[in-house]
Amino acid sequence: MGSLLKTVQEVALEGGQVPEYFLYKDGHGGSRDVPFIDIPVVDVGLLATSSQELQKLNSALTNFGCFQAINHGMSVEYLNRLREITREFFQLPLEEKKKYLKQENDIEGYGNDNVYSDQQKGDWNDRLFLSLYPEQQRRLKLWPENPKAFRSIVHEYSEKIKSISEIILKAMARSLNLEENCFVEQYGERSKLNGRFTLYPKCPRPDLIVGSKPHGDASAITLLLQDQSIDGLQILKDNQWFKAPSIPEALLVNVGDQAEISSNGAFKSAIHKVLTNSERERISLAVFYVPELDKLVGPLEGLIDESRPKLYTTVKNYVNTYLQYYHQGKKAIEETKIQY
Ligand SMILES: O=C(O)CCC(=O)C(=O)O
Ligand SMILES: [Fe+2]
């Protein structure tokens, strides 16, 4: 077992028979033939002053588990530059990318899924996973020196995402009538940002192969920069799959399992998946806001009362728990729910 020996990009380039490891039974690649969903658009610049915008945020996170964040202080040209740099990294020769190869049983670096069992099915993507923040925790050896601007632009993006996520977490608290620092304090001053740059190569059998399996994120919140031209991301709402639109100037922000837990279920971790495409490759850049490892994350006091008891147990280092369950095909969030 261990890591896949080849990258998905290599498998895609070789052509021929796709390894069994990627193939689901008929139709399990998911259907493209589903409607788009109108995910609410929230103006981040208005969250501090407009109660209407705050209400919109609350309703989006309650009903969809996500929103499209606009007016966050980054121009579309800047976001396109990040998309470009992501694409450029994956276009480098394999030998160059392999300098940043993820070691077995590590999660940081360039690679794809660790293989834990014979039953496991592979996601059709390669990625570069990097710890972005706090700065002292960066493993610069795994940060590409090519494209040349990679390190500086990703450094700058980390700082921007740090401040945007704090604005959002504070607004989330206020939208629940809580003191604005409730979430950020629970997650800790040294909460982490992890970046996941992903490439979904062209896929020969989109009907049988999945880009990313259905999942909720293990983060508190995730800020996702989607490919500006290729769709593929789908969101589950009321037990139905919908296509998530990509808005060039927006970040798609979703609730992860840990904000569902802290909000005592007021906000729902958005279940999502990614389809594959035979025509064009797709990239994305997800940044996960993850609490400090030794912080206790549980339903906030102000959200527990007689009519709404504590619905989740308090967790610590949830990402670890999440991964253990994930590889057994189970959902960690389900295991944290308290049954009354
Ligand atoms: O590629 C995407 O659009 C989504 C990626 C994702 O869900 C993840 O990295 O957790
Ligand atoms: Fe995700």
PDB file of C-alpha atoms in Angstrom, residues 2-4 100-116 127-131 137 139 141-142 192 194 320 323 327:
ATOM      1  CA  GLY A   2       1.142   3.598   0.413  1.00  0.00           C
ATOM      2  CA  SER A   3       1.189   6.283  -2.227  1.00  0.00           C
ATOM      3  CA  LEU A   4       0.143   5.722  -5.793  1.00  0.00           C
ATOM      4  CA  TYR A 100       8.387  18.454  -4.099  1.00  0.00           C
ATOM      5  CA  LEU A 101       7.055  14.926  -3.850  1.00  0.00           C
ATOM      6  CA  LYS A 102       4.954  14.024  -0.836  1.00  0.00           C
ATOM      7  CA  GLN A 103       6.521  11.305   1.285  1.00  0.00           C
ATOM      8  CA  GLU A 104       4.487   8.233   2.136  1.00  0.00           C
ATOM      9  CA  ASN A 105       2.148   8.900   5.087  1.00  0.00           C
ATOM     10  CA  ASP A 106       2.781  12.626   4.925  1.00  0.00           C
ATOM     11  CA  ILE A 107       0.125  14.970   3.595  1.00  0.00           C
ATOM     12  CA  GLU A 108       2.309  17.883   2.528  1.00  0.00           C
ATOM     13  CA  GLY A 109       3.864  18.038  -0.909  1.00  0.00           C
ATOM     14  CA  TYR A 110       3.053  17.005  -4.475  1.00  0.00           C
ATOM     15  CA  GLY A 111       1.137  13.794  -4.986  1.00  0.00           C
ATOM     16  CA  ASN A 112      -2.257  12.248  -4.546  1.00  0.00           C
ATOM     17  CA  ASP A 113      -4.237   9.869  -2.340  1.00  0.00           C
ATOM     18  CA  ASN A 114      -2.456   7.479   0.004  1.00  0.00           C
ATOM     19  CA  VAL A 115      -3.811   4.006  -0.634  1.00  0.00           C
ATOM     20  CA  TYR A 116      -5.014   2.263   2.519  1.00  0.00           C
ATOM     21  CA  ARG A 127      -2.286  18.132  -5.937  1.00  0.00           C
ATOM     22  CA  LEU A 128       0.252  20.186  -4.137  1.00  0.00           C
ATOM     23  CA  PHE A 129      -0.606  20.485  -0.463  1.00  0.00           C
ATOM     24  CA  LEU A 130       1.221  23.160   1.551  1.00  0.00           C
ATOM     25  CA  SER A 131       0.989  24.560   5.025  1.00  0.00           C
ATOM     26  CA  GLN A 137       5.212  26.095  10.118  1.00  0.00           C
ATOM     27  CA  ARG A 139       8.047  23.677   4.907  1.00  0.00           C
ATOM     28  CA  LYS A 141      11.482  22.756   0.736  1.00  0.00           C
ATOM     29  CA  LEU A 142       8.080  21.761  -0.606  1.00  0.00           C
ATOM     30  CA  LYS A 192      -3.627  27.197  10.433  1.00  0.00           C
ATOM     31  CA  ASN A 194      -3.480  24.863   4.505  1.00  0.00           C
ATOM     32  CA  ASN A 320      -6.645  13.551  12.203  1.00  0.00           C
ATOM     33  CA  LEU A 323      -8.805  11.257   7.985  1.00  0.00           C
ATOM     34  CA  HIS A 327     -10.273   6.092   4.878  1.00  0.00           C
TER      35      HIS A 327
END
